[in-house]
mmCIF file of C-alpha atoms and ligand atoms in Angstrom:
data_model
loop_
_atom_site.group_PDB
_atom_site.id
_atom_site.type_symbol
_atom_site.label_atom_id
_atom_site.label_comp_id
_atom_site.label_asym_id
_atom_site.label_seq_id
_atom_site.Cartn_x
_atom_site.Cartn_y
_atom_site.Cartn_z
ATOM 1 C CA UNK A 1 -20.371 32.242 69.302
ATOM 2 C CA UNK A 2 -20.906 33.438 65.809
ATOM 3 C CA UNK A 3 -20.425 37.055 65.353
ATOM 4 C CA UNK A 4 -23.497 38.732 63.673
ATOM 5 C CA UNK A 5 -24.369 42.757 63.621
ATOM 6 C CA UNK A 6 -26.188 45.233 61.631
ATOM 7 C CA UNK A 7 -25.145 48.569 62.021
ATOM 8 C CA UNK A 8 -26.180 51.864 60.601
ATOM 9 C CA UNK A 9 -23.216 53.577 59.157
ATOM 10 C CA UNK A 10 -22.160 57.013 57.687
ATOM 11 C CA UNK A 11 -20.142 56.327 54.711
ATOM 12 C CA UNK A 12 -18.391 53.670 52.814
ATOM 13 C CA UNK A 13 -14.627 54.522 51.057
ATOM 14 C CA UNK A 14 -14.498 57.734 49.719
ATOM 15 C CA UNK A 15 -18.492 58.209 49.608
ATOM 16 C CA UNK A 16 -18.367 59.602 52.857
ATOM 17 C CA UNK A 17 -21.551 60.796 53.596
ATOM 18 C CA UNK A 18 -23.309 57.878 52.302
ATOM 19 C CA UNK A 19 -25.894 56.422 54.427
ATOM 20 C CA UNK A 20 -25.066 52.866 54.692
ATOM 21 C CA UNK A 21 -26.066 49.273 56.912
ATOM 22 C CA UNK A 22 -22.983 46.851 57.261
ATOM 23 C CA UNK A 23 -23.906 43.657 57.995
ATOM 24 C CA UNK A 24 -21.700 40.809 59.838
ATOM 25 C CA UNK A 25 -22.522 36.724 59.927
ATOM 26 C CA UNK A 26 -19.005 35.272 61.273
ATOM 27 C CA UNK A 27 -16.119 36.035 59.000
ATOM 28 C CA UNK A 28 -18.636 36.891 55.888
ATOM 29 C CA UNK A 29 -19.773 41.087 55.729
ATOM 30 C CA UNK A 30 -21.790 43.226 53.435
ATOM 31 C CA UNK A 31 -22.274 47.340 52.971
ATOM 32 C CA UNK A 32 -25.640 48.012 51.201
ATOM 33 C CA UNK A 33 -26.212 51.976 50.550
ATOM 34 C CA UNK A 34 -29.693 53.538 51.761
ATOM 35 C CA UNK A 35 -29.369 55.519 48.282
ATOM 36 C CA UNK A 36 -30.264 52.960 45.375
ATOM 37 C CA UNK A 37 -30.462 50.276 47.880
ATOM 38 C CA UNK A 38 -27.102 49.416 46.210
ATOM 39 C CA UNK A 39 -25.205 46.397 47.775
ATOM 40 C CA UNK A 40 -21.429 48.081 47.724
ATOM 41 C CA UNK A 41 -19.554 45.220 48.839
ATOM 42 C CA UNK A 42 -19.537 41.340 49.984
ATOM 43 C CA UNK A 43 -16.289 39.692 51.894
ATOM 44 C CA UNK A 44 -17.398 36.197 51.979
ATOM 45 C CA UNK A 45 -13.933 36.620 54.006
ATOM 46 C CA UNK A 46 -11.660 39.533 55.458
ATOM 47 C CA UNK A 47 -10.113 41.203 52.447
ATOM 48 C CA UNK A 48 -12.051 39.101 49.702
ATOM 49 C CA UNK A 49 -14.192 41.551 47.991
ATOM 50 C CA UNK A 50 -16.418 40.140 45.694
ATOM 51 C CA UNK A 51 -18.079 43.454 44.154
ATOM 52 C CA UNK A 52 -16.588 46.016 42.214
ATOM 53 C CA UNK A 53 -16.865 49.829 43.159
ATOM 54 C CA UNK A 54 -15.894 52.922 41.182
ATOM 55 C CA UNK A 55 -13.442 54.939 42.940
ATOM 56 C CA UNK A 56 -14.694 57.316 40.599
ATOM 57 C CA UNK A 57 -18.517 56.885 41.799
ATOM 58 C CA UNK A 58 -20.481 59.570 42.979
ATOM 59 C CA UNK A 59 -23.847 60.356 44.458
ATOM 60 C CA UNK A 60 -26.274 63.213 45.430
ATOM 61 C CA UNK A 61 -28.234 64.543 42.534
ATOM 62 C CA UNK A 62 -29.586 62.018 40.338
ATOM 63 C CA UNK A 63 -26.154 60.052 39.876
ATOM 64 C CA UNK A 64 -26.532 56.825 40.339
ATOM 65 C CA UNK A 65 -23.375 55.051 42.331
ATOM 66 C CA UNK A 66 -20.818 53.097 39.409
ATOM 67 C CA UNK A 67 -20.310 49.846 40.957
ATOM 68 C CA UNK A 68 -21.693 47.117 43.461
ATOM 69 C CA UNK A 69 -25.036 45.955 43.127
ATOM 70 C CA UNK A 70 -27.362 48.618 41.385
ATOM 71 C CA UNK A 71 -30.978 47.715 41.082
ATOM 72 C CA UNK A 72 -32.997 48.646 37.776
ATOM 73 C CA UNK A 73 -36.683 49.394 38.147
ATOM 74 C CA UNK A 74 -38.951 49.363 36.487
ATOM 75 C CA UNK A 75 -37.300 49.575 33.270
ATOM 76 C CA UNK A 76 -33.835 48.018 31.780
ATOM 77 C CA UNK A 77 -31.719 50.385 29.778
ATOM 78 C CA UNK A 78 -33.623 53.284 27.904
ATOM 79 C CA UNK A 79 -37.480 53.307 28.811
ATOM 80 C CA UNK A 80 -39.630 50.889 26.638
ATOM 81 C CA UNK A 81 -41.994 53.120 24.824
ATOM 82 C CA UNK A 82 -44.794 51.137 26.378
ATOM 83 C CA UNK A 83 -43.824 52.367 29.839
ATOM 84 C CA UNK A 84 -43.277 55.964 28.598
ATOM 85 C CA UNK A 85 -46.952 56.971 27.147
ATOM 86 C CA UNK A 86 -45.976 60.849 26.944
ATOM 87 C CA UNK A 87 -42.327 60.370 25.721
ATOM 88 C CA UNK A 88 -41.030 62.005 28.682
ATOM 89 C CA UNK A 89 -37.360 62.387 28.910
ATOM 90 C CA UNK A 90 -36.593 59.279 31.659
ATOM 91 C CA UNK A 91 -33.503 58.296 33.028
ATOM 92 C CA UNK A 92 -31.279 54.841 31.564
ATOM 93 C CA UNK A 93 -32.428 52.214 34.072
ATOM 94 C CA UNK A 94 -35.334 53.241 35.858
ATOM 95 C CA UNK A 95 -36.210 55.613 38.745
ATOM 96 C CA UNK A 96 -34.567 53.748 41.969
ATOM 97 C CA UNK A 97 -31.200 54.128 41.620
ATOM 98 C CA UNK A 98 -31.059 57.252 43.107
ATOM 99 C CA UNK A 99 -33.436 58.018 45.746
ATOM 100 C CA UNK A 100 -33.373 57.029 49.411
ATOM 101 C CA UNK A 101 -34.817 53.810 50.552
ATOM 102 C CA UNK A 102 -36.159 53.323 54.128
ATOM 103 C CA UNK A 103 -35.157 50.348 56.432
ATOM 104 C CA UNK A 104 -38.276 48.093 56.553
ATOM 105 C CA UNK A 105 -36.971 45.213 58.658
ATOM 106 C CA UNK A 106 -34.041 43.363 59.904
ATOM 107 C CA UNK A 107 -32.969 39.990 61.331
ATOM 108 C CA UNK A 108 -30.757 37.944 62.876
ATOM 109 C CA UNK A 109 -30.589 34.073 63.636
ATOM 110 C CA UNK A 110 -27.846 31.776 63.341
ATOM 111 C CA UNK A 111 -28.674 31.111 59.557
ATOM 112 C CA UNK A 112 -28.140 34.453 58.501
ATOM 113 C CA UNK A 113 -28.387 38.069 58.734
ATOM 114 C CA UNK A 114 -30.960 40.065 56.733
ATOM 115 C CA UNK A 115 -31.735 43.443 56.027
ATOM 116 C CA UNK A 116 -35.221 44.693 54.068
ATOM 117 C CA UNK A 117 -35.046 48.021 52.371
ATOM 118 C CA UNK A 118 -38.447 49.623 50.804
ATOM 119 C CA UNK A 119 -39.393 52.088 48.763
ATOM 120 C CA UNK A 120 -42.613 53.783 47.602
ATOM 121 C CA UNK A 121 -42.655 55.201 44.440
ATOM 122 C CA UNK A 122 -45.398 58.015 44.068
ATOM 123 C CA UNK A 123 -46.424 57.399 40.252
ATOM 124 C CA UNK A 124 -44.765 55.974 37.251
ATOM 125 C CA UNK A 125 -44.958 57.703 33.959
ATOM 126 C CA UNK A 126 -47.419 54.738 33.207
ATOM 127 C CA UNK A 127 -48.702 54.010 36.327
ATOM 128 C CA UNK A 128 -50.802 56.251 38.832
ATOM 129 C CA UNK A 129 -50.696 54.746 42.031
ATOM 130 C CA UNK A 130 -48.303 54.522 44.755
ATOM 131 C CA UNK A 131 -46.128 51.129 44.297
ATOM 132 C CA UNK A 132 -43.869 49.588 46.855
ATOM 133 C CA UNK A 133 -40.572 47.955 46.199
ATOM 134 C CA UNK A 134 -38.680 46.170 48.613
ATOM 135 C CA UNK A 135 -34.993 44.639 48.881
ATOM 136 C CA UNK A 136 -33.935 41.632 50.722
ATOM 137 C CA UNK A 137 -30.339 41.097 51.361
ATOM 138 C CA UNK A 138 -29.772 37.954 53.684
ATOM 139 C CA UNK A 139 -25.850 37.332 54.297
ATOM 140 C CA UNK A 140 -25.094 33.808 55.195
ATOM 141 C CA UNK A 141 -22.663 31.614 53.876
ATOM 142 C CA UNK A 142 -23.596 33.379 50.468
ATOM 143 C CA UNK A 143 -24.990 36.621 49.779
ATOM 144 C CA UNK A 144 -28.721 36.534 48.462
ATOM 145 C CA UNK A 145 -30.453 39.798 47.182
ATOM 146 C CA UNK A 146 -33.898 39.699 46.261
ATOM 147 C CA UNK A 147 -36.252 42.040 44.639
ATOM 148 C CA UNK A 148 -39.820 42.287 44.758
ATOM 149 C CA UNK A 149 -43.102 43.854 44.416
ATOM 150 C CA UNK A 150 -46.391 42.434 44.699
ATOM 151 C CA UNK A 151 -48.116 44.911 42.375
ATOM 152 C CA UNK A 152 -49.483 43.153 39.267
ATOM 153 C CA UNK A 153 -47.956 46.198 36.583
ATOM 154 C CA UNK A 154 -45.760 46.230 34.003
ATOM 155 C CA UNK A 155 -42.272 46.258 35.147
ATOM 156 C CA UNK A 156 -38.864 45.139 34.194
ATOM 157 C CA UNK A 157 -35.954 44.834 36.514
ATOM 158 C CA UNK A 158 -32.317 43.755 36.890
ATOM 159 C CA UNK A 159 -29.784 43.405 39.417
ATOM 160 C CA UNK A 160 -27.118 44.849 37.437
ATOM 161 C CA UNK A 161 -24.088 43.212 39.957
ATOM 162 C CA UNK A 162 -20.360 44.482 39.296
ATOM 163 C CA UNK A 163 -17.872 42.211 40.080
ATOM 164 C CA UNK A 164 -13.907 42.371 40.744
ATOM 165 C CA UNK A 165 -12.149 40.530 38.352
ATOM 166 C CA UNK A 166 -8.337 40.170 38.692
ATOM 167 C CA UNK A 167 -7.891 39.327 35.223
ATOM 168 C CA UNK A 168 -10.481 40.198 32.621
ATOM 169 C CA UNK A 169 -8.749 38.707 30.061
ATOM 170 C CA UNK A 170 -8.993 35.143 32.102
ATOM 171 C CA UNK A 171 -12.454 35.989 33.169
ATOM 172 C CA UNK A 172 -14.935 33.657 32.082
ATOM 173 C CA UNK A 173 -19.168 33.393 32.723
ATOM 174 C CA UNK A 174 -20.891 29.938 32.205
ATOM 175 C CA UNK A 175 -22.862 28.317 30.880
ATOM 176 C CA UNK A 176 -24.997 30.976 29.011
ATOM 177 C CA UNK A 177 -27.242 30.113 25.823
ATOM 178 C CA UNK A 178 -25.953 29.934 22.654
ATOM 179 C CA UNK A 179 -28.092 32.607 21.083
ATOM 180 C CA UNK A 180 -28.114 36.223 22.354
ATOM 181 C CA UNK A 181 -28.834 39.624 21.808
ATOM 182 C CA UNK A 182 -25.642 42.011 20.669
ATOM 183 C CA UNK A 183 -26.030 45.680 21.922
ATOM 184 C CA UNK A 184 -22.508 46.739 20.955
ATOM 185 C CA UNK A 185 -23.776 45.461 17.055
ATOM 186 C CA UNK A 186 -27.523 45.825 17.674
ATOM 187 C CA UNK A 187 -28.214 42.495 16.184
ATOM 188 C CA UNK A 188 -28.475 38.884 17.405
ATOM 189 C CA UNK A 189 -25.424 36.804 17.209
ATOM 190 C CA UNK A 190 -25.079 32.875 17.554
ATOM 191 C CA UNK A 191 -21.823 31.404 19.743
ATOM 192 C CA UNK A 192 -20.360 28.058 19.590
ATOM 193 C CA UNK A 193 -19.311 28.263 23.205
ATOM 194 C CA UNK A 194 -21.726 28.432 26.130
ATOM 195 C CA UNK A 195 -18.426 30.479 27.408
ATOM 196 C CA UNK A 196 -18.230 34.144 27.661
ATOM 197 C CA UNK A 197 -14.778 36.005 27.647
ATOM 198 C CA UNK A 198 -13.897 39.476 27.304
ATOM 199 C CA UNK A 199 -11.721 40.895 24.995
ATOM 200 C CA UNK A 200 -13.421 44.037 23.355
ATOM 201 C CA UNK A 201 -16.727 45.762 24.217
ATOM 202 C CA UNK A 202 -18.736 43.215 25.748
ATOM 203 C CA UNK A 203 -23.265 44.031 25.962
ATOM 204 C CA UNK A 204 -25.068 41.029 25.647
ATOM 205 C CA UNK A 205 -28.513 39.928 26.699
ATOM 206 C CA UNK A 206 -28.804 36.267 27.001
ATOM 207 C CA UNK A 207 -32.560 35.493 27.016
ATOM 208 C CA UNK A 208 -33.839 32.286 28.915
ATOM 209 C CA UNK A 209 -30.546 31.542 31.207
ATOM 210 C CA UNK A 210 -29.553 28.608 33.194
ATOM 211 C CA UNK A 211 -30.490 28.899 37.402
ATOM 212 C CA UNK A 212 -26.785 28.870 38.156
ATOM 213 C CA UNK A 213 -23.992 30.669 36.435
ATOM 214 C CA UNK A 214 -20.461 30.300 37.094
ATOM 215 C CA UNK A 215 -17.949 33.382 36.934
ATOM 216 C CA UNK A 216 -14.353 32.713 37.021
ATOM 217 C CA UNK A 217 -12.217 35.953 37.369
ATOM 218 C CA UNK A 218 -9.038 34.600 37.757
ATOM 219 C CA UNK A 219 -8.468 33.864 41.408
ATOM 220 C CA UNK A 220 -11.960 33.746 42.336
ATOM 221 C CA UNK A 221 -14.994 30.790 41.504
ATOM 222 C CA UNK A 222 -18.137 32.390 41.982
ATOM 223 C CA UNK A 223 -21.275 30.661 41.757
ATOM 224 C CA UNK A 224 -24.623 33.234 40.756
ATOM 225 C CA UNK A 225 -27.405 31.568 41.824
ATOM 226 C CA UNK A 226 -30.927 33.423 39.872
ATOM 227 C CA UNK A 227 -34.364 32.962 39.961
ATOM 228 C CA UNK A 228 -37.216 34.793 38.337
ATOM 229 C CA UNK A 229 -35.031 35.723 35.680
ATOM 230 C CA UNK A 230 -35.781 36.043 31.864
ATOM 231 C CA UNK A 231 -32.494 37.354 30.954
ATOM 232 C CA UNK A 232 -28.499 37.572 31.999
ATOM 233 C CA UNK A 233 -26.950 40.548 30.681
ATOM 234 C CA UNK A 234 -23.009 40.339 30.300
ATOM 235 C CA UNK A 235 -21.372 43.495 30.357
ATOM 236 C CA UNK A 236 -18.181 45.513 30.253
ATOM 237 C CA UNK A 237 -17.242 48.598 28.392
ATOM 238 C CA UNK A 238 -13.739 48.096 27.231
ATOM 239 C CA UNK A 239 -11.479 50.914 26.881
ATOM 240 C CA UNK A 240 -12.961 53.664 24.731
ATOM 241 C CA UNK A 241 -16.501 53.223 26.848
ATOM 242 C CA UNK A 242 -14.348 53.268 30.190
ATOM 243 C CA UNK A 243 -12.490 56.665 28.845
ATOM 244 C CA UNK A 244 -15.878 58.483 27.289
ATOM 245 C CA UNK A 245 -17.845 57.515 30.946
ATOM 246 C CA UNK A 246 -17.240 59.964 33.493
ATOM 247 C CA UNK A 247 -17.239 57.607 36.380
ATOM 248 C CA UNK A 248 -15.505 55.112 35.291
ATOM 249 C CA UNK A 249 -11.283 55.673 35.267
ATOM 250 C CA UNK A 250 -9.388 54.355 32.024
ATOM 251 C CA UNK A 251 -8.029 51.549 33.427
ATOM 252 C CA UNK A 252 -11.674 50.879 35.068
ATOM 253 C CA UNK A 253 -12.734 47.989 31.940
ATOM 254 C CA UNK A 254 -9.884 46.138 33.106
ATOM 255 C CA UNK A 255 -10.958 45.526 36.745
ATOM 256 C CA UNK A 256 -14.665 44.500 36.890
ATOM 257 C CA UNK A 257 -17.462 42.486 34.756
ATOM 258 C CA UNK A 258 -21.139 43.261 34.840
ATOM 259 C CA UNK A 259 -23.548 39.654 35.158
ATOM 260 C CA UNK A 260 -26.875 40.857 35.519
ATOM 261 C CA UNK A 261 -30.003 38.986 36.505
ATOM 262 C CA UNK A 262 -32.940 40.381 34.850
ATOM 263 C CA UNK A 263 -36.668 40.069 34.221
ATOM 264 C CA UNK A 264 -36.853 42.137 30.923
ATOM 265 C CA UNK A 265 -40.924 40.782 29.429
ATOM 266 C CA UNK A 266 -43.024 43.358 29.280
ATOM 267 C CA UNK A 267 -45.802 40.747 28.001
ATOM 268 C CA UNK A 268 -47.894 40.646 30.695
ATOM 269 C CA UNK A 269 -48.504 42.539 33.528
ATOM 270 C CA UNK A 270 -47.032 40.826 36.822
ATOM 271 C CA UNK A 271 -45.565 41.004 40.534
ATOM 272 C CA UNK A 272 -41.990 41.005 40.590
ATOM 273 C CA UNK A 273 -39.756 38.502 42.587
ATOM 274 C CA UNK A 274 -35.910 38.456 41.499
ATOM 275 C CA UNK A 275 -33.090 36.932 42.895
ATOM 276 C CA UNK A 276 -29.265 36.725 42.550
ATOM 277 C CA UNK A 277 -27.170 34.817 44.937
ATOM 278 C CA UNK A 278 -23.806 35.010 45.134
ATOM 279 C CA UNK A 279 -21.366 32.424 46.380
ATOM 280 C CA UNK A 280 -17.725 32.021 46.700
ATOM 281 C CA UNK A 281 -16.717 28.703 45.786
ATOM 282 C CA UNK A 282 -12.891 28.637 45.608
HETATM 283 O O1 LIG B 1 -26.691 46.674 31.479
HETATM 284 C C1 LIG B 1 -25.507 46.810 30.654
HETATM 285 C C2 LIG B 1 -25.884 48.773 30.226
HETATM 286 O O2 LIG B 1 -27.597 48.502 29.622
HETATM 287 C C3 LIG B 1 -25.080 48.954 29.202
HETATM 288 O O3 LIG B 1 -25.639 49.042 28.124
HETATM 289 C C4 LIG B 1 -24.247 50.119 29.900
HETATM 290 O O4 LIG B 1 -24.366 51.329 29.410
HETATM 291 C C5 LIG B 1 -24.562 49.527 31.229
HETATM 292 O O5 LIG B 1 -25.896 49.002 31.987
HETATM 293 C C6 LIG B 1 -24.663 50.955 32.470
HETATM 294 O O6 LIG B 1 -25.604 51.889 32.423
HETATM 295 P P1 LIG B 1 -25.594 52.934 33.059
HETATM 296 O O7 LIG B 1 -26.864 53.930 32.947
HETATM 297 O O8 LIG B 1 -25.700 52.602 34.599
HETATM 298 O O9 LIG B 1 -24.247 53.835 32.840
#
């Protein structure tokens, strides 16, 4: 008999009062926080953690959790002027990372275990009507995270996944487009290789990325499937940013890489369906 379960749980790691849901499917397990609908853990087999969560992560008081898979919506990074007509001071990466979501559905079958979390956002700075956003998480022989909004509004989104790495110097992401927008130098760059490596601060937006990426973390090979995306972001803060970021320990840049599936276009107002699928292949 396959061991399957969905349980509500209070606390995960040092975040002892955080409301969470745990999913179990055979040997695989995952944990998602109701605060931010943020996946915090994915273990395809017991003890093999794929995601990274900062030991200094906090929650409460509008602080987003550092690590796991933050949900950025309806803007990515600093808010775009088109989404901020009144030029308010608005948080980085949107408004749903620091709100409590509701459990809206759950399902257990022989193919997988899934939960749906939902949030109703009463108003946005550029849109007066209530908007519903859903995140579906399915645990099977992989972990699939799907973010959906049926409203045809202008919206950006990102699944800002933090992956645990054994050796940042050996970590590779590929295949990536040869052109990228480099946020570190605020310029467009050309690379002669489709492989991204990290030996300094990296903050890159790759447009029109492939539907499948390989992430080699030094000890694990992951396949990252993506759909609904028009960009992949690769981020590592390196030394200085780790020092200056409150919820990152000084050496934490050695422990993770973010590979993010995003939709960034604001040309047309359209419903959203954005998916990242994480599969351990070795
Ligand atoms: O996706 C990369 C990025 O936008 C970086 O520029 C970096 O600042 C990071 O996200 C983290 O943002 P946060 O608001 O979570 O501190």
